[in-house]
Amino acid sequence: MDDLHIRAAGPSDITAVLGFWQVAAEGASISDDEQGVARLIARDPEALLLAERGGALVGSVIAGFDGWRCHVYRLAVHPGARRQGIAAALLRATEERFAALGGRRSDAMVLQRNEVAHHAWKAAGYGAEEQWRRWTKPLR
Ligand SMILES: CC(C)(COP(=O)(O)OP(=O)(O)OC[C@H]1O[C@@H](n2cnc3c(N)ncnc32)[C@H](O)[C@@H]1OP(=O)(O)O)[C@@H](O)C(=O)NCCC(=O)NCCS
């Protein structure tokens, strides 16, 4: 893993990140477009973390902290680079960021049917809280 480089994404990365999510991420997010990612980077320039190897984008995660909750989104590793510890490294970087900001607990939404993801989250120390349901309302 010595050649893995994790850095915060900037505006010039947006197009590449959107293309990467199409091949690597689970499903699509409501914010997966140029404006959505640009807004994230403008609001919190340290939130979108990219993992690169030899200059190629191999992983991503959003380490979102709003002053109250620490929420992890868009954890994704390129299909050709899985089971090499990249997600684990991204989650370590995410948790270091949260700890530095004073965050108290890291949480993520994980689809029930995404069993591979369950393994990865469990391996990183996360556990499901069965008593909650996600409640949502579209804003537009
Ligand atoms: C889930 C995902 C991010 C894992 O990325 P990864 O880089 O392959 O994970 P890592 O190599 O860091 O794995 C860390 C640990 O997780 C567990 N794990 C990861 N993938 C696994 C699999 N397919 N089967 C069993 N365990 C697995 C293992 O314990 C692994 O440690 P080990 O390889 O030493 O046994 C990747 O499969 C992915 O991008 N999937 C599609 C997007 C997605 O579902 N994201 C999560 C949304 S909630």
PDB file of C-alpha atoms and ligand atoms in Angstrom:
ATOM      1  CA  MET A   1       0.000   0.000   0.000  1.00  0.00           C
ATOM      2  CA  ASP A   2       3.054   2.288   0.042  1.00  0.00           C
ATOM      3  CA  ASP A   3       2.254   3.614  -3.424  1.00  0.00           C
ATOM      4  CA  LEU A   4      -1.284   4.632  -2.449  1.00  0.00           C
ATOM      5  CA  HIS A   5      -1.753   8.390  -2.171  1.00  0.00           C
ATOM      6  CA  ILE A   6      -4.843   9.872  -0.515  1.00  0.00           C
ATOM      7  CA  ARG A   7      -5.656  13.531  -1.090  1.00  0.00           C
ATOM      8  CA  ALA A   8      -8.591  15.921  -1.038  1.00  0.00           C
ATOM      9  CA  ALA A   9     -10.297  16.463  -4.391  1.00  0.00           C
ATOM     10  CA  GLY A  10     -10.454  19.905  -5.997  1.00  0.00           C
ATOM     11  CA  PRO A  11     -12.732  21.397  -8.659  1.00  0.00           C
ATOM     12  CA  SER A  12     -10.527  20.037 -11.468  1.00  0.00           C
ATOM     13  CA  ASP A  13     -11.242  16.468 -10.304  1.00  0.00           C
ATOM     14  CA  ILE A  14     -15.036  16.648 -10.595  1.00  0.00           C
ATOM     15  CA  THR A  15     -15.445  15.141 -14.076  1.00  0.00           C
ATOM     16  CA  ALA A  16     -13.060  12.276 -13.299  1.00  0.00           C
ATOM     17  CA  VAL A  17     -14.792  11.547 -10.000  1.00  0.00           C
ATOM     18  CA  LEU A  18     -18.223  11.375 -11.638  1.00  0.00           C
ATOM     19  CA  GLY A  19     -16.851   8.959 -14.260  1.00  0.00           C
ATOM     20  CA  PHE A  20     -15.174   6.917 -11.529  1.00  0.00           C
ATOM     21  CA  TRP A  21     -18.415   6.572  -9.573  1.00  0.00           C
ATOM     22  CA  GLN A  22     -20.155   5.236 -12.667  1.00  0.00           C
ATOM     23  CA  VAL A  23     -17.786   2.254 -12.744  1.00  0.00           C
ATOM     24  CA  ALA A  24     -16.956   1.856  -9.056  1.00  0.00           C
ATOM     25  CA  ALA A  25     -19.775   3.101  -6.805  1.00  0.00           C
ATOM     26  CA  GLU A  26     -22.921   1.344  -5.577  1.00  0.00           C
ATOM     27  CA  GLY A  27     -25.817   2.940  -7.465  1.00  0.00           C
ATOM     28  CA  ALA A  28     -26.144   6.663  -8.049  1.00  0.00           C
ATOM     29  CA  SER A  29     -26.567   9.406  -5.492  1.00  0.00           C
ATOM     30  CA  ILE A  30     -29.069  12.257  -5.856  1.00  0.00           C
ATOM     31  CA  SER A  31     -26.032  14.601  -5.875  1.00  0.00           C
ATOM     32  CA  ASP A  32     -23.990  12.804  -8.548  1.00  0.00           C
ATOM     33  CA  ASP A  33     -23.597  15.665 -10.997  1.00  0.00           C
ATOM     34  CA  GLU A  34     -21.134  18.509 -11.649  1.00  0.00           C
ATOM     35  CA  GLN A  35     -23.123  20.972  -9.549  1.00  0.00           C
ATOM     36  CA  GLY A  36     -23.582  18.530  -6.684  1.00  0.00           C
ATOM     37  CA  VAL A  37     -19.893  17.704  -6.364  1.00  0.00           C
ATOM     38  CA  ALA A  38     -18.826  21.321  -6.936  1.00  0.00           C
ATOM     39  CA  ARG A  39     -21.102  22.402  -4.083  1.00  0.00           C
ATOM     40  CA  LEU A  40     -19.604  19.811  -1.759  1.00  0.00           C
ATOM     41  CA  ILE A  41     -16.035  20.904  -2.565  1.00  0.00           C
ATOM     42  CA  ALA A  42     -16.918  24.593  -2.204  1.00  0.00           C
ATOM     43  CA  ARG A  43     -18.575  24.026   1.174  1.00  0.00           C
ATOM     44  CA  ASP A  44     -15.930  21.698   2.554  1.00  0.00           C
ATOM     45  CA  PRO A  45     -12.744  21.452   0.457  1.00  0.00           C
ATOM     46  CA  GLU A  46     -11.385  18.607   2.611  1.00  0.00           C
ATOM     47  CA  ALA A  47     -14.434  16.332   2.482  1.00  0.00           C
ATOM     48  CA  LEU A  48     -14.018  14.432  -0.773  1.00  0.00           C
ATOM     49  CA  LEU A  49     -10.981  12.173  -0.471  1.00  0.00           C
ATOM     50  CA  LEU A  50      -9.455  10.412  -3.462  1.00  0.00           C
ATOM     51  CA  ALA A  51      -7.075   7.458  -3.450  1.00  0.00           C
ATOM     52  CA  GLU A  52      -4.605   7.358  -6.322  1.00  0.00           C
ATOM     53  CA  ARG A  53      -2.046   4.813  -7.384  1.00  0.00           C
ATOM     54  CA  GLY A  54       0.456   5.708 -10.074  1.00  0.00           C
ATOM     55  CA  GLY A  55      -1.656   8.778 -10.850  1.00  0.00           C
ATOM     56  CA  ALA A  56      -4.786   6.688 -11.480  1.00  0.00           C
ATOM     57  CA  LEU A  57      -7.941   7.204  -9.434  1.00  0.00           C
ATOM     58  CA  VAL A  58      -8.630   3.946  -7.577  1.00  0.00           C
ATOM     59  CA  GLY A  59     -10.848   4.969  -4.671  1.00  0.00           C
ATOM     60  CA  SER A  60     -13.058   7.655  -3.191  1.00  0.00           C
ATOM     61  CA  VAL A  61     -14.888   8.548  -0.030  1.00  0.00           C
ATOM     62  CA  ILE A  62     -16.759  11.586   1.258  1.00  0.00           C
ATOM     63  CA  ALA A  63     -15.840  12.311   4.886  1.00  0.00           C
ATOM     64  CA  GLY A  64     -18.649  14.702   5.738  1.00  0.00           C
ATOM     65  CA  PHE A  65     -18.687  16.599   9.038  1.00  0.00           C
ATOM     66  CA  ASP A  66     -21.314  19.280   9.636  1.00  0.00           C
ATOM     67  CA  GLY A  67     -20.270  20.160  13.176  1.00  0.00           C
ATOM     68  CA  TRP A  68     -22.635  17.570  14.621  1.00  0.00           C
ATOM     69  CA  ARG A  69     -22.470  14.291  12.750  1.00  0.00           C
ATOM     70  CA  CYS A  70     -19.679  12.527  10.927  1.00  0.00           C
ATOM     71  CA  HIS A  71     -21.158  10.861   7.895  1.00  0.00           C
ATOM     72  CA  VAL A  72     -19.344   8.754   5.322  1.00  0.00           C
ATOM     73  CA  TYR A  73     -20.634   8.693   1.758  1.00  0.00           C
ATOM     74  CA  ARG A  74     -19.559   7.362  -1.646  1.00  0.00           C
ATOM     75  CA  LEU A  75     -17.011   4.837  -0.431  1.00  0.00           C
ATOM     76  CA  ALA A  76     -15.959   3.189  -3.679  1.00  0.00           C
ATOM     77  CA  VAL A  77     -12.943   1.302  -4.996  1.00  0.00           C
ATOM     78  CA  HIS A  78     -12.267   0.561  -8.647  1.00  0.00           C
ATOM     79  CA  PRO A  79     -13.366  -3.009  -9.492  1.00  0.00           C
ATOM     80  CA  GLY A  80      -9.825  -3.809 -10.636  1.00  0.00           C
ATOM     81  CA  ALA A  81      -8.285  -2.685  -7.347  1.00  0.00           C
ATOM     82  CA  ARG A  82     -10.480  -4.310  -4.728  1.00  0.00           C
ATOM     83  CA  ARG A  83      -9.301  -6.464  -1.793  1.00  0.00           C
ATOM     84  CA  GLN A  84      -6.036  -4.547  -1.615  1.00  0.00           C
ATOM     85  CA  GLY A  85      -6.872  -2.494   1.451  1.00  0.00           C
ATOM     86  CA  ILE A  86      -7.869   0.694  -0.370  1.00  0.00           C
ATOM     87  CA  ALA A  87     -11.276   1.063   1.321  1.00  0.00           C
ATOM     88  CA  ALA A  88      -9.638   0.374   4.666  1.00  0.00           C
ATOM     89  CA  ALA A  89      -7.056   3.110   3.975  1.00  0.00           C
ATOM     90  CA  LEU A  90      -9.780   5.553   2.911  1.00  0.00           C
ATOM     91  CA  LEU A  91     -11.760   4.852   6.076  1.00  0.00           C
ATOM     92  CA  ARG A  92      -8.634   5.369   8.196  1.00  0.00           C
ATOM     93  CA  ALA A  93      -8.098   8.756   6.530  1.00  0.00           C
ATOM     94  CA  THR A  94     -11.786   9.581   7.015  1.00  0.00           C
ATOM     95  CA  GLU A  95     -11.672   8.762  10.711  1.00  0.00           C
ATOM     96  CA  GLU A  96      -8.442  10.737  11.181  1.00  0.00           C
ATOM     97  CA  ARG A  97     -10.231  13.738   9.689  1.00  0.00           C
ATOM     98  CA  PHE A  98     -13.249  13.289  11.935  1.00  0.00           C
ATOM     99  CA  ALA A  99     -11.073  12.891  15.029  1.00  0.00           C
ATOM    100  CA  ALA A 100      -9.103  16.046  14.190  1.00  0.00           C
ATOM    101  CA  LEU A 101     -12.390  17.962  13.877  1.00  0.00           C
ATOM    102  CA  GLY A 102     -13.690  16.673  17.201  1.00  0.00           C
ATOM    103  CA  GLY A 103     -16.183  14.219  15.729  1.00  0.00           C
ATOM    104  CA  ARG A 104     -17.525  11.612  18.133  1.00  0.00           C
ATOM    105  CA  ARG A 105     -18.993   8.870  15.972  1.00  0.00           C
ATOM    106  CA  SER A 106     -18.689   7.955  12.328  1.00  0.00           C
ATOM    107  CA  ASP A 107     -21.758   6.677  10.504  1.00  0.00           C
ATOM    108  CA  ALA A 108     -22.721   5.462   7.060  1.00  0.00           C
ATOM    109  CA  MET A 109     -25.801   4.304   5.211  1.00  0.00           C
ATOM    110  CA  VAL A 110     -25.309   0.841   3.812  1.00  0.00           C
ATOM    111  CA  LEU A 111     -27.819  -0.980   1.640  1.00  0.00           C
ATOM    112  CA  GLN A 112     -29.151  -4.160   3.209  1.00  0.00           C
ATOM    113  CA  ARG A 113     -28.471  -6.115   0.018  1.00  0.00           C
ATOM    114  CA  ASN A 114     -24.862  -4.878  -0.366  1.00  0.00           C
ATOM    115  CA  GLU A 115     -23.201  -7.796   1.390  1.00  0.00           C
ATOM    116  CA  VAL A 116     -19.700  -7.031   0.151  1.00  0.00           C
ATOM    117  CA  ALA A 117     -19.988  -3.603   1.704  1.00  0.00           C
ATOM    118  CA  HIS A 118     -21.177  -5.162   4.978  1.00  0.00           C
ATOM    119  CA  HIS A 119     -17.896  -7.103   5.116  1.00  0.00           C
ATOM    120  CA  ALA A 120     -15.829  -3.997   4.479  1.00  0.00           C
ATOM    121  CA  TRP A 121     -17.662  -1.848   7.048  1.00  0.00           C
ATOM    122  CA  LYS A 122     -17.516  -4.613   9.663  1.00  0.00           C
ATOM    123  CA  ALA A 123     -13.798  -5.094   9.029  1.00  0.00           C
ATOM    124  CA  ALA A 124     -13.332  -1.371   9.703  1.00  0.00           C
ATOM    125  CA  GLY A 125     -15.195  -1.635  13.013  1.00  0.00           C
ATOM    126  CA  TYR A 126     -18.681  -0.423  12.017  1.00  0.00           C
ATOM    127  CA  GLY A 127     -21.852  -2.162  13.132  1.00  0.00           C
ATOM    128  CA  ALA A 128     -25.478  -1.918  12.014  1.00  0.00           C
ATOM    129  CA  GLU A 129     -28.074  -0.287  14.275  1.00  0.00           C
ATOM    130  CA  GLU A 130     -31.265  -2.133  13.398  1.00  0.00           C
ATOM    131  CA  GLN A 131     -33.584   0.191  15.347  1.00  0.00           C
ATOM    132  CA  TRP A 132     -33.316   3.039  12.789  1.00  0.00           C
ATOM    133  CA  ARG A 133     -34.941   3.682   9.426  1.00  0.00           C
ATOM    134  CA  ARG A 134     -33.930   6.433   7.063  1.00  0.00           C
ATOM    135  CA  TRP A 135     -36.669   9.095   6.744  1.00  0.00           C
ATOM    136  CA  THR A 136     -36.387  11.414   3.750  1.00  0.00           C
ATOM    137  CA  LYS A 137     -38.189  14.189   1.878  1.00  0.00           C
ATOM    138  CA  PRO A 138     -37.137  15.520  -1.532  1.00  0.00           C
ATOM    139  CA  LEU A 139     -36.357  19.237  -1.386  1.00  0.00           C
ATOM    140  CA  ARG A 140     -37.127  19.882  -5.061  1.00  0.00           C
TER     141      ARG A 140
HETATM  142  C1  LIG B   1     -17.021  -2.172  -0.513  1.00  0.00           C
HETATM  143  C2  LIG B   1     -15.705  -1.748  -1.166  1.00  0.00           C
HETATM  144  C3  LIG B   1     -15.587  -0.227  -1.025  1.00  0.00           C
HETATM  145  C4  LIG B   1     -14.540  -2.451  -0.448  1.00  0.00           C
HETATM  146  O1  LIG B   1     -13.328  -1.923  -0.996  1.00  0.00           O
HETATM  147  P1  LIG B   1     -11.952  -2.729  -0.961  1.00  0.00           P
HETATM  148  O2  LIG B   1     -10.848  -1.757  -1.223  1.00  0.00           O
HETATM  149  O3  LIG B   1     -12.042  -3.918  -1.818  1.00  0.00           O
HETATM  150  O4  LIG B   1     -11.897  -3.196   0.576  1.00  0.00           O
HETATM  151  P2  LIG B   1     -10.543  -3.557   1.370  1.00  0.00           P
HETATM  152  O5  LIG B   1      -9.595  -4.235   0.454  1.00  0.00           O
HETATM  153  O6  LIG B   1     -10.057  -2.336   2.094  1.00  0.00           O
HETATM  154  O7  LIG B   1     -11.094  -4.627   2.377  1.00  0.00           O
HETATM  155  C5  LIG B   1     -10.984  -4.464   3.785  1.00  0.00           C
HETATM  156  C6  LIG B   1     -11.636  -5.657   4.442  1.00  0.00           C
HETATM  157  O8  LIG B   1     -13.039  -5.670   4.149  1.00  0.00           O
HETATM  158  C7  LIG B   1     -13.474  -7.023   3.976  1.00  0.00           C
HETATM  159  N1  LIG B   1     -13.897  -7.228   2.577  1.00  0.00           N
HETATM  160  C8  LIG B   1     -13.800  -6.341   1.550  1.00  0.00           C
HETATM  161  N2  LIG B   1     -14.312  -6.869   0.425  1.00  0.00           N
HETATM  162  C9  LIG B   1     -14.751  -8.119   0.737  1.00  0.00           C
HETATM  163  C10 LIG B   1     -15.355  -9.168   0.003  1.00  0.00           C
HETATM  164  N3  LIG B   1     -15.621  -9.031  -1.313  1.00  0.00           N
HETATM  165  N4  LIG B   1     -15.650 -10.320   0.651  1.00  0.00           N
HETATM  166  C11 LIG B   1     -15.379 -10.466   1.964  1.00  0.00           C
HETATM  167  N5  LIG B   1     -14.784  -9.508   2.719  1.00  0.00           N
HETATM  168  C12 LIG B   1     -14.479  -8.350   2.116  1.00  0.00           C
HETATM  169  C13 LIG B   1     -12.291  -7.899   4.316  1.00  0.00           C
HETATM  170  O9  LIG B   1     -12.290  -8.137   5.709  1.00  0.00           O
HETATM  171  C14 LIG B   1     -11.142  -6.990   3.939  1.00  0.00           C
HETATM  172  O10 LIG B   1      -9.923  -7.303   4.562  1.00  0.00           O
HETATM  173  P3  LIG B   1      -9.003  -8.482   3.929  1.00  0.00           P
HETATM  174  O11 LIG B   1      -8.909  -8.220   2.436  1.00  0.00           O
HETATM  175  O12 LIG B   1      -7.702  -8.288   4.651  1.00  0.00           O
HETATM  176  O13 LIG B   1      -9.718  -9.759   4.235  1.00  0.00           O
HETATM  177  C15 LIG B   1     -15.666  -2.165  -2.669  1.00  0.00           C
HETATM  178  O14 LIG B   1     -16.036  -3.516  -2.806  1.00  0.00           O
HETATM  179  C16 LIG B   1     -16.574  -1.336  -3.557  1.00  0.00           C
HETATM  180  O15 LIG B   1     -16.188  -0.269  -4.045  1.00  0.00           O
HETATM  181  N6  LIG B   1     -17.812  -1.811  -3.776  1.00  0.00           N
HETATM  182  C17 LIG B   1     -18.786  -1.062  -4.618  1.00  0.00           C
HETATM  183  C18 LIG B   1     -19.208   0.234  -3.957  1.00  0.00           C
HETATM  184  C19 LIG B   1     -19.813   0.000  -2.592  1.00  0.00           C
HETATM  185  O16 LIG B   1     -20.596  -0.914  -2.392  1.00  0.00           O
HETATM  186  N7  LIG B   1     -19.457   0.878  -1.646  1.00  0.00           N
HETATM  187  C20 LIG B   1     -19.979   0.829  -0.285  1.00  0.00           C
HETATM  188  C21 LIG B   1     -21.214   1.614  -0.206  1.00  0.00           C
HETATM  189  S1  LIG B   1     -21.942   1.540   1.431  1.00  0.00           S
END
